[in-house]
Amino acid sequence: MTGSAPIDIPALGPSGEFRAVNRLSVTDVSGAGLAEVSLVPPVFVHRAMAALHRAETLPAADRAALLAEAAELFEHATIGGLSPADYQHAVSRAGGVPISSVRQANGSVAQRVANAFDSAHHARPRGASADWRHPSTRAGRAVWVRRGSVFAVHAAGNHPGTHAIWPEALALGYRVAVRPSSRDPFTPYRLITALRTAGFPADHVVLLPTDHVGADAVLGGADLGMVYGGADVVAKYRGSQVLPQGPGRSKILITADTDWRRHLDVIVESVADHGGTGCVNTSAVLIEGDPGPLAEAIAERLAAMPSLPPENSKASLPVQQVSAARATESYLLKTAAGARAWLGGDGVVDELGDGSAALRPAVYEVGDPTAPQIGVELPFPCVWVAPWTRTAGVVPLRDTLVLTVLTRDDELVGRLVDEPTIRNVYLGDRHTHWMASGVPHDGFLGDFLMWNKGIATM
């Protein structure tokens, strides 16, 4: 990037780019201005959502081809005056995500968008057809159809990789409205511009930066929605037409028949990769036996991570403005009261001298697998290590997005797979943050967006 002018992020309405008088200033981790985002009023939102409802769905083959083309543009093109390197730098400086993770996400999001059509159809039941015209419907069959026409997304800002999911709604024929996070307006702007450049009409996918009133209008104007947030968001929207994406509380379980030393790399990387910022990063490790040696070994590895500005290619820790980092540290130390600190007991803030601070890793040992800290997830490498017993069983492992299990006990694995509140179970040397096209994250998005309709044709 050249010059000192802030990056201009316009709204992307159904008639094209829109630059509003009302702007939101996006600062970097030092507090310096980085971008200005046009904020649209509720009346603009209402008109945009109405346009999405009026638009007609593109043919399936066209959607698949346009997604593949958009993926190529997202990964490699200069968009909005930002080259891929400029875009990655902006995301890293604004959100404090290590730039190596942003670069990786640039490629992984592109890959997921390219495969979105096929991936979305992994959710279709085997006995259902994707098209009512299929010859099998003559005898009567289920057809997999949309539950609505317009899908709204209140996007997350903790990591650009979260934008790999919602394009599946476009693949399924929805029109999509995205309200970007103030932490990362760059990724959805880049992706939606790529989608439009590839050929998606402007009234099929829109970017609506807006205030809280406008945000409610985005959701209210859609048939279905998806919102990212904490436990309060999950409680607010559970059971509604809005799909909440909340804390992951991802965990690792190690039973006594497994030597944890052989798996230490996977354990540490599950905690710390991508800066430890994701819902799929490990926040608790439960072990059958003495947790002390394992906690000590994890702490020794994590202590070696350097404190660097996020745009440094060797950075591996998240960075925040000092005030935000201090607030996170205060919450951690209060929450960890009574736990044994192997790392981070004196604090986790390491100021970098420009108004920003790296959040250094923390490792705490608690004496009970049901300790309240086991459910605490923080946006940096912070892990709680606890003893686990057969008597405790599945209970401490509930409400987990990803559980990596290191065991030879197939009966236990079966119980964990059967537990409804554990969304994913990985066996052996599989990081909790591992993802692949066609493998559900928090279920398939298609589980929420689609349903089966009975049909019989002549």
Short mmCIF file of N, CA, C and O in Angstrom, two decimals, residues 261-376:
data_model
loop_
_atom_site.label_atom_id
_atom_site.label_comp_id
_atom_site.label_asym_id
_atom_site.label_seq_id
_atom_site.Cartn_x
_atom_site.Cartn_y
_atom_site.Cartn_z
N ARG A 261 3.16 -37.82 25.44
CA ARG A 261 4.42 -37.29 24.92
C ARG A 261 4.54 -37.50 23.42
O ARG A 261 5.17 -36.70 22.72
N ARG A 262 3.94 -38.56 22.91
CA ARG A 262 4.00 -38.84 21.47
C ARG A 262 3.09 -37.91 20.68
O ARG A 262 3.20 -37.83 19.45
N HIS A 263 2.23 -37.19 21.36
CA HIS A 263 1.25 -36.34 20.69
C HIS A 263 1.38 -34.87 21.09
O HIS A 263 0.49 -34.08 20.81
N LEU A 264 2.50 -34.53 21.72
CA LEU A 264 2.65 -33.18 22.26
C LEU A 264 2.59 -32.11 21.16
O LEU A 264 2.02 -31.03 21.36
N ASP A 265 3.16 -32.41 19.99
CA ASP A 265 3.11 -31.42 18.90
C ASP A 265 1.66 -31.07 18.55
O ASP A 265 1.31 -29.89 18.41
N VAL A 266 0.82 -32.08 18.40
CA VAL A 266 -0.58 -31.84 18.04
C VAL A 266 -1.31 -31.09 19.14
O VAL A 266 -2.12 -30.19 18.88
N ILE A 267 -1.02 -31.42 20.38
CA ILE A 267 -1.67 -30.74 21.51
C ILE A 267 -1.31 -29.26 21.51
O ILE A 267 -2.18 -28.38 21.58
N VAL A 268 -0.02 -28.95 21.43
CA VAL A 268 0.44 -27.56 21.48
C VAL A 268 -0.07 -26.78 20.27
O VAL A 268 -0.54 -25.64 20.39
N GLU A 269 0.01 -27.38 19.09
CA GLU A 269 -0.45 -26.69 17.88
C GLU A 269 -1.95 -26.46 17.90
O GLU A 269 -2.44 -25.44 17.40
N SER A 270 -2.70 -27.38 18.50
CA SER A 270 -4.15 -27.19 18.61
C SER A 270 -4.48 -25.99 19.49
O SER A 270 -5.46 -25.28 19.26
N VAL A 271 -3.65 -25.76 20.49
CA VAL A 271 -3.84 -24.61 21.37
C VAL A 271 -3.43 -23.31 20.68
O VAL A 271 -4.14 -22.29 20.75
N ALA A 272 -2.30 -23.33 19.99
CA ALA A 272 -1.64 -22.08 19.60
C ALA A 272 -1.70 -21.70 18.14
O ALA A 272 -1.49 -20.52 17.81
N ASP A 273 -1.94 -22.62 17.22
CA ASP A 273 -1.95 -22.26 15.81
C ASP A 273 -2.98 -21.18 15.53
O ASP A 273 -4.02 -21.10 16.20
N HIS A 274 -2.69 -20.34 14.54
CA HIS A 274 -3.57 -19.23 14.16
C HIS A 274 -3.73 -18.22 15.30
O HIS A 274 -4.74 -17.52 15.38
N GLY A 275 -2.75 -18.18 16.19
CA GLY A 275 -2.81 -17.25 17.31
C GLY A 275 -3.75 -17.67 18.41
O GLY A 275 -3.98 -16.89 19.36
N GLY A 276 -4.30 -18.86 18.34
CA GLY A 276 -5.22 -19.32 19.37
C GLY A 276 -6.53 -18.56 19.39
O GLY A 276 -7.25 -18.58 20.39
N THR A 277 -6.90 -17.93 18.27
CA THR A 277 -8.05 -17.03 18.27
C THR A 277 -9.36 -17.71 17.90
O THR A 277 -10.42 -17.11 18.02
N GLY A 278 -9.32 -18.95 17.43
CA GLY A 278 -10.51 -19.55 16.85
C GLY A 278 -11.33 -20.38 17.81
O GLY A 278 -10.83 -20.86 18.84
N CYS A 279 -12.59 -20.59 17.45
CA CYS A 279 -13.46 -21.45 18.24
C CYS A 279 -13.01 -22.90 18.16
O CYS A 279 -13.42 -23.74 18.97
N VAL A 280 -12.16 -23.22 17.18
CA VAL A 280 -11.66 -24.59 17.03
C VAL A 280 -10.28 -24.78 17.65
O VAL A 280 -9.71 -25.87 17.57
N ASN A 281 -9.73 -23.73 18.25
CA ASN A 281 -8.49 -23.89 19.02
C ASN A 281 -8.80 -24.56 20.35
O ASN A 281 -9.83 -24.28 20.97
N THR A 282 -7.91 -25.41 20.81
CA THR A 282 -8.12 -26.12 22.08
C THR A 282 -8.03 -25.16 23.25
O THR A 282 -7.05 -24.44 23.41
N SER A 283 -9.06 -25.15 24.07
CA SER A 283 -9.05 -24.32 25.29
C SER A 283 -8.99 -25.16 26.55
O SER A 283 -8.81 -24.61 27.64
N ALA A 284 -9.12 -26.49 26.44
CA ALA A 284 -9.00 -27.36 27.62
C ALA A 284 -8.47 -28.72 27.19
O ALA A 284 -8.86 -29.24 26.15
N VAL A 285 -7.58 -29.26 28.02
CA VAL A 285 -7.05 -30.61 27.82
C VAL A 285 -7.34 -31.41 29.07
O VAL A 285 -6.97 -31.00 30.18
N LEU A 286 -8.03 -32.53 28.92
CA LEU A 286 -8.35 -33.40 30.04
C LEU A 286 -7.57 -34.70 29.88
O LEU A 286 -7.54 -35.29 28.79
N ILE A 287 -6.94 -35.14 30.96
CA ILE A 287 -6.07 -36.31 30.89
C ILE A 287 -6.39 -37.26 32.04
O ILE A 287 -6.61 -36.83 33.18
N GLU A 288 -6.41 -38.54 31.72
CA GLU A 288 -6.63 -39.56 32.74
C GLU A 288 -5.28 -39.81 33.44
O GLU A 288 -4.39 -40.42 32.87
N GLY A 289 -5.15 -39.28 34.64
CA GLY A 289 -3.88 -39.35 35.36
C GLY A 289 -3.47 -37.97 35.84
O GLY A 289 -4.27 -37.03 35.87
N ASP A 290 -2.22 -37.84 36.19
CA ASP A 290 -1.68 -36.59 36.73
C ASP A 290 -1.56 -35.55 35.61
O ASP A 290 -0.80 -35.75 34.65
N PRO A 291 -2.25 -34.42 35.71
CA PRO A 291 -2.16 -33.42 34.64
C PRO A 291 -0.90 -32.55 34.71
O PRO A 291 -0.58 -31.85 33.76
N GLY A 292 -0.18 -32.59 35.84
CA GLY A 292 0.95 -31.70 36.03
C GLY A 292 2.03 -31.81 34.98
O GLY A 292 2.43 -30.79 34.39
N PRO A 293 2.58 -33.00 34.72
CA PRO A 293 3.65 -33.11 33.71
C PRO A 293 3.22 -32.63 32.33
O PRO A 293 4.01 -32.00 31.62
N LEU A 294 1.97 -32.90 31.96
CA LEU A 294 1.48 -32.44 30.66
C LEU A 294 1.37 -30.92 30.63
O LEU A 294 1.81 -30.28 29.67
N ALA A 295 0.82 -30.33 31.68
CA ALA A 295 0.70 -28.87 31.74
C ALA A 295 2.07 -28.21 31.68
O ALA A 295 2.26 -27.21 30.98
N GLU A 296 3.03 -28.80 32.37
CA GLU A 296 4.39 -28.25 32.37
C GLU A 296 5.00 -28.32 30.97
O GLU A 296 5.65 -27.36 30.52
N ALA A 297 4.80 -29.43 30.28
CA ALA A 297 5.35 -29.59 28.94
C ALA A 297 4.71 -28.62 27.94
O ALA A 297 5.40 -28.04 27.09
N ILE A 298 3.40 -28.43 28.04
CA ILE A 298 2.72 -27.47 27.17
C ILE A 298 3.25 -26.07 27.43
O ILE A 298 3.54 -25.30 26.50
N ALA A 299 3.39 -25.73 28.71
CA ALA A 299 3.86 -24.39 29.08
C ALA A 299 5.27 -24.14 28.55
O ALA A 299 5.58 -23.04 28.07
N GLU A 300 6.12 -25.15 28.63
CA GLU A 300 7.49 -24.98 28.14
C GLU A 300 7.50 -24.68 26.65
O GLU A 300 8.27 -23.82 26.18
N ARG A 301 6.67 -25.36 25.88
CA ARG A 301 6.61 -25.13 24.44
C ARG A 301 6.04 -23.73 24.14
O ARG A 301 6.59 -22.99 23.32
N LEU A 302 4.95 -23.38 24.79
CA LEU A 302 4.29 -22.12 24.49
C LEU A 302 5.11 -20.91 24.93
O LEU A 302 5.03 -19.84 24.32
N ALA A 303 5.92 -21.07 25.97
CA ALA A 303 6.74 -19.95 26.47
C ALA A 303 7.74 -19.47 25.44
O ALA A 303 8.19 -18.33 25.49
N ALA A 304 8.07 -20.33 24.47
CA ALA A 304 9.07 -19.97 23.47
C ALA A 304 8.50 -19.13 22.33
O ALA A 304 9.24 -18.65 21.47
N MET A 305 7.18 -18.93 22.30
CA MET A 305 6.57 -18.17 21.22
C MET A 305 6.97 -16.70 21.33
O MET A 305 6.91 -16.11 22.41
N PRO A 306 7.41 -16.06 20.24
CA PRO A 306 7.90 -14.68 20.31
C PRO A 306 6.76 -13.66 20.31
O PRO A 306 5.69 -13.90 19.76
N SER A 307 7.01 -12.51 20.94
CA SER A 307 6.08 -11.38 20.88
C SER A 307 6.52 -10.46 19.75
O SER A 307 7.59 -9.83 19.84
N LEU A 308 5.71 -10.38 18.70
CA LEU A 308 6.07 -9.62 17.51
C LEU A 308 4.84 -8.90 16.96
O LEU A 308 3.71 -9.33 17.19
N PRO A 309 5.03 -7.82 16.22
CA PRO A 309 3.90 -7.19 15.53
C PRO A 309 3.22 -8.21 14.63
O PRO A 309 3.88 -9.10 14.06
N PRO A 310 1.91 -8.13 14.45
CA PRO A 310 1.20 -9.19 13.73
C PRO A 310 1.62 -9.33 12.28
O PRO A 310 1.50 -10.42 11.70
N GLU A 311 2.11 -8.23 11.65
CA GLU A 311 2.50 -8.31 10.24
C GLU A 311 3.88 -8.90 10.04
O GLU A 311 4.31 -9.11 8.91
N ASN A 312 4.59 -9.21 11.12
CA ASN A 312 5.88 -9.87 11.02
C ASN A 312 5.67 -11.33 10.60
O ASN A 312 4.83 -12.03 11.18
N SER A 313 6.40 -11.79 9.62
CA SER A 313 6.19 -13.15 9.10
C SER A 313 6.44 -14.23 10.14
O SER A 313 5.97 -15.35 10.00
N LYS A 314 7.19 -13.89 11.21
CA LYS A 314 7.45 -14.86 12.27
C LYS A 314 6.49 -14.74 13.44
O LYS A 314 6.60 -15.47 14.43
N ALA A 315 5.53 -13.81 13.36
CA ALA A 315 4.56 -13.62 14.45
C ALA A 315 3.68 -14.85 14.58
O ALA A 315 3.29 -15.48 13.59
N SER A 316 3.36 -15.20 15.81
CA SER A 316 2.48 -16.34 16.07
C SER A 316 1.46 -16.06 17.16
O SER A 316 0.61 -16.91 17.44
N LEU A 317 1.54 -14.88 17.78
CA LEU A 317 0.61 -14.52 18.85
C LEU A 317 -0.31 -13.39 18.39
O LEU A 317 0.09 -12.54 17.61
N PRO A 318 -1.54 -13.35 18.90
CA PRO A 318 -2.44 -12.25 18.55
C PRO A 318 -2.00 -10.96 19.24
O PRO A 318 -1.39 -10.99 20.31
N VAL A 319 -2.33 -9.84 18.62
CA VAL A 319 -1.97 -8.52 19.14
C VAL A 319 -3.22 -7.67 19.23
O VAL A 319 -4.09 -7.71 18.35
N GLN A 320 -3.32 -6.91 20.31
CA GLN A 320 -4.43 -6.00 20.52
C GLN A 320 -3.90 -4.64 20.95
O GLN A 320 -2.73 -4.51 21.34
N GLN A 321 -4.77 -3.63 20.91
CA GLN A 321 -4.42 -2.38 21.55
C GLN A 321 -4.21 -2.64 23.04
O GLN A 321 -4.86 -3.52 23.62
N VAL A 322 -3.32 -1.90 23.66
CA VAL A 322 -2.93 -2.18 25.04
C VAL A 322 -4.13 -2.21 25.97
O VAL A 322 -4.24 -3.09 26.83
N SER A 323 -5.04 -1.28 25.81
CA SER A 323 -6.20 -1.23 26.73
C SER A 323 -7.04 -2.49 26.63
O SER A 323 -7.48 -3.04 27.64
N ALA A 324 -7.25 -2.97 25.41
CA ALA A 324 -8.02 -4.20 25.23
C ALA A 324 -7.26 -5.40 25.78
O ALA A 324 -7.85 -6.30 26.41
N ALA A 325 -5.94 -5.42 25.56
CA ALA A 325 -5.13 -6.53 26.08
C ALA A 325 -5.16 -6.57 27.60
O ALA A 325 -5.25 -7.64 28.21
N ARG A 326 -5.10 -5.39 28.22
CA ARG A 326 -5.14 -5.33 29.68
C ARG A 326 -6.49 -5.82 30.22
O ARG A 326 -6.55 -6.47 31.26
N ALA A 327 -7.57 -5.51 29.51
CA ALA A 327 -8.89 -5.98 29.94
C ALA A 327 -8.98 -7.50 29.86
O ALA A 327 -9.52 -8.15 30.76
N THR A 328 -8.42 -8.07 28.79
CA THR A 328 -8.40 -9.53 28.66
C THR A 328 -7.56 -10.15 29.77
O THR A 328 -7.95 -11.16 30.37
N GLU A 329 -6.42 -9.55 30.06
CA GLU A 329 -5.54 -10.05 31.12
C GLU A 329 -6.24 -10.01 32.47
O GLU A 329 -6.16 -10.97 33.26
N SER A 330 -6.93 -8.92 32.76
CA SER A 330 -7.63 -8.78 34.03
C SER A 330 -8.69 -9.87 34.19
O SER A 330 -8.83 -10.47 35.27
N TYR A 331 -9.42 -10.12 33.11
CA TYR A 331 -10.44 -11.17 33.15
C TYR A 331 -9.80 -12.53 33.38
O TYR A 331 -10.30 -13.35 34.18
N LEU A 332 -8.69 -12.79 32.70
CA LEU A 332 -8.01 -14.07 32.87
C LEU A 332 -7.57 -14.29 34.31
O LEU A 332 -7.84 -15.34 34.91
N LEU A 333 -6.90 -13.31 34.88
CA LEU A 333 -6.36 -13.48 36.23
C LEU A 333 -7.48 -13.65 37.25
O LEU A 333 -7.34 -14.41 38.22
N LYS A 334 -8.58 -12.96 37.04
CA LYS A 334 -9.72 -13.11 37.95
C LYS A 334 -10.34 -14.50 37.80
O LYS A 334 -10.67 -15.16 38.79
N THR A 335 -10.47 -14.95 36.56
CA THR A 335 -11.07 -16.25 36.29
C THR A 335 -10.20 -17.38 36.80
O THR A 335 -10.69 -18.42 37.25
N ALA A 336 -8.88 -17.20 36.74
CA ALA A 336 -7.94 -18.27 37.10
C ALA A 336 -7.68 -18.37 38.59
O ALA A 336 -6.87 -19.21 39.01
N ALA A 337 -8.33 -17.55 39.39
CA ALA A 337 -8.10 -17.59 40.84
C ALA A 337 -8.30 -19.00 41.38
O ALA A 337 -9.32 -19.64 41.12
N GLY A 338 -7.31 -19.51 42.08
CA GLY A 338 -7.38 -20.86 42.65
C GLY A 338 -6.77 -21.93 41.78
O GLY A 338 -6.53 -23.05 42.25
N ALA A 339 -6.51 -21.62 40.51
CA ALA A 339 -5.88 -22.59 39.62
C ALA A 339 -4.36 -22.48 39.71
O ALA A 339 -3.83 -21.43 40.08
N ARG A 340 -3.66 -23.54 39.38
CA ARG A 340 -2.20 -23.53 39.39
C ARG A 340 -1.67 -22.99 38.08
O ARG A 340 -1.98 -23.51 37.00
N ALA A 341 -0.93 -21.93 38.11
CA ALA A 341 -0.41 -21.30 36.90
C ALA A 341 0.93 -21.91 36.52
O ALA A 341 1.90 -21.81 37.27
N TRP A 342 0.97 -22.51 35.35
CA TRP A 342 2.23 -22.99 34.80
C TRP A 342 2.83 -21.94 33.87
O TRP A 342 4.03 -21.92 33.62
N LEU A 343 1.98 -21.07 33.35
CA LEU A 343 2.41 -20.00 32.46
C LEU A 343 1.34 -18.92 32.46
O LEU A 343 0.14 -19.23 32.40
N GLY A 344 1.75 -17.67 32.56
CA GLY A 344 0.80 -16.57 32.51
C GLY A 344 0.24 -16.14 33.84
O GLY A 344 -0.65 -15.28 33.88
N GLY A 345 0.73 -16.70 34.91
CA GLY A 345 0.18 -16.37 36.22
C GLY A 345 0.42 -14.93 36.65
O GLY A 345 -0.34 -14.38 37.45
N ASP A 346 1.47 -14.31 36.13
CA ASP A 346 1.77 -12.91 36.45
C ASP A 346 1.21 -11.95 35.41
O ASP A 346 1.43 -10.74 35.49
N GLY A 347 0.50 -12.48 34.43
CA GLY A 347 -0.06 -11.66 33.37
C GLY A 347 0.38 -12.15 32.01
O GLY A 347 1.32 -12.93 31.88
N VAL A 348 -0.31 -11.67 30.99
CA VAL A 348 -0.04 -12.15 29.64
C VAL A 348 0.21 -11.01 28.65
O VAL A 348 0.45 -11.25 27.47
N VAL A 349 0.19 -9.77 29.11
CA VAL A 349 0.35 -8.62 28.22
C VAL A 349 1.83 -8.29 28.03
O VAL A 349 2.56 -8.09 29.00
N ASP A 350 2.26 -8.23 26.79
CA ASP A 350 3.63 -7.85 26.46
C ASP A 350 3.56 -6.67 25.48
O ASP A 350 3.31 -6.85 24.28
N GLU A 351 3.75 -5.46 26.00
CA GLU A 351 3.61 -4.27 25.18
C GLU A 351 4.72 -4.19 24.14
O GLU A 351 5.89 -4.49 24.42
N LEU A 352 4.33 -3.77 22.92
CA LEU A 352 5.27 -3.73 21.80
C LEU A 352 5.80 -2.33 21.53
O LEU A 352 6.59 -2.13 20.60
N GLY A 353 5.38 -1.34 22.32
CA GLY A 353 5.96 -0.01 22.23
C GLY A 353 5.28 0.95 21.29
O GLY A 353 5.69 2.12 21.18
N ASP A 354 4.22 0.51 20.59
CA ASP A 354 3.53 1.41 19.66
C ASP A 354 2.06 1.56 20.00
O ASP A 354 1.25 1.98 19.17
N GLY A 355 1.70 1.23 21.25
CA GLY A 355 0.30 1.25 21.64
C GLY A 355 -0.38 -0.09 21.52
O GLY A 355 -1.56 -0.23 21.86
N SER A 356 0.37 -1.09 21.04
CA SER A 356 -0.18 -2.44 20.91
C SER A 356 0.54 -3.38 21.87
O SER A 356 1.59 -3.05 22.43
N ALA A 357 -0.04 -4.56 22.04
CA ALA A 357 0.54 -5.55 22.94
C ALA A 357 0.22 -6.94 22.44
O ALA A 357 -0.90 -7.21 21.98
N ALA A 358 1.19 -7.83 22.53
CA ALA A 358 0.95 -9.24 22.25
C ALA A 358 0.33 -9.88 23.48
O ALA A 358 0.66 -9.54 24.62
N LEU A 359 -0.58 -10.81 23.25
CA LEU A 359 -1.15 -11.60 24.33
C LEU A 359 -0.38 -12.91 24.40
O LEU A 359 -0.50 -13.78 23.53
N ARG A 360 0.43 -13.05 25.45
CA ARG A 360 1.28 -14.21 25.58
C ARG A 360 0.49 -15.41 26.11
O ARG A 360 -0.55 -15.24 26.73
N PRO A 361 0.97 -16.61 25.87
CA PRO A 361 0.21 -17.80 26.25
C PRO A 361 0.03 -17.95 27.75
O PRO A 361 0.82 -17.45 28.56
N ALA A 362 -1.00 -18.69 28.11
CA ALA A 362 -1.30 -19.01 29.51
C ALA A 362 -1.65 -20.48 29.61
O ALA A 362 -2.39 -21.01 28.78
N VAL A 363 -1.12 -21.15 30.63
CA VAL A 363 -1.42 -22.55 30.90
C VAL A 363 -1.75 -22.68 32.39
O VAL A 363 -0.93 -22.31 33.24
N TYR A 364 -2.95 -23.16 32.68
CA TYR A 364 -3.38 -23.31 34.07
C TYR A 364 -3.85 -24.74 34.31
O TYR A 364 -4.45 -25.37 33.43
N GLU A 365 -3.58 -25.21 35.50
CA GLU A 365 -4.04 -26.54 35.91
C GLU A 365 -5.15 -26.40 36.94
O GLU A 365 -5.00 -25.66 37.92
N VAL A 366 -6.25 -27.09 36.71
CA VAL A 366 -7.34 -27.12 37.68
C VAL A 366 -7.50 -28.54 38.17
O VAL A 366 -7.11 -29.50 37.50
N GLY A 367 -8.07 -28.69 39.35
CA GLY A 367 -8.09 -30.00 39.98
C GLY A 367 -9.31 -30.85 39.68
O GLY A 367 -9.38 -31.99 40.15
N ASP A 368 -10.25 -30.32 38.91
CA ASP A 368 -11.51 -31.03 38.70
C ASP A 368 -11.93 -30.84 37.24
O ASP A 368 -11.92 -29.71 36.74
N PRO A 369 -12.33 -31.91 36.56
CA PRO A 369 -12.74 -31.76 35.15
C PRO A 369 -14.03 -30.96 34.98
O PRO A 369 -14.35 -30.56 33.86
N THR A 370 -14.76 -30.76 36.08
CA THR A 370 -15.97 -29.95 36.00
C THR A 370 -15.75 -28.53 36.51
O THR A 370 -16.71 -27.78 36.71
N ALA A 371 -14.49 -28.15 36.75
CA ALA A 371 -14.20 -26.79 37.19
C ALA A 371 -14.75 -25.80 36.17
O ALA A 371 -14.71 -26.04 34.96
N PRO A 372 -15.27 -24.66 36.63
CA PRO A 372 -15.88 -23.70 35.69
C PRO A 372 -14.92 -23.17 34.64
O PRO A 372 -15.33 -22.80 33.55
N GLN A 373 -13.62 -23.17 34.96
CA GLN A 373 -12.64 -22.66 33.98
C GLN A 373 -12.60 -23.50 32.69
O GLN A 373 -12.20 -23.00 31.64
N ILE A 374 -13.01 -24.76 32.78
CA ILE A 374 -12.97 -25.65 31.61
C ILE A 374 -13.83 -25.08 30.48
O ILE A 374 -13.55 -25.30 29.30
N GLY A 375 -14.85 -24.32 30.82
CA GLY A 375 -15.71 -23.74 29.80
C GLY A 375 -15.31 -22.34 29.37
O GLY A 375 -16.03 -21.70 28.61
N VAL A 376 -14.15 -21.86 29.81
CA VAL A 376 -13.72 -20.49 29.48
C VAL A 376 -12.83 -20.53 28.25
O VAL A 376 -11.84 -21.25 28.19
#
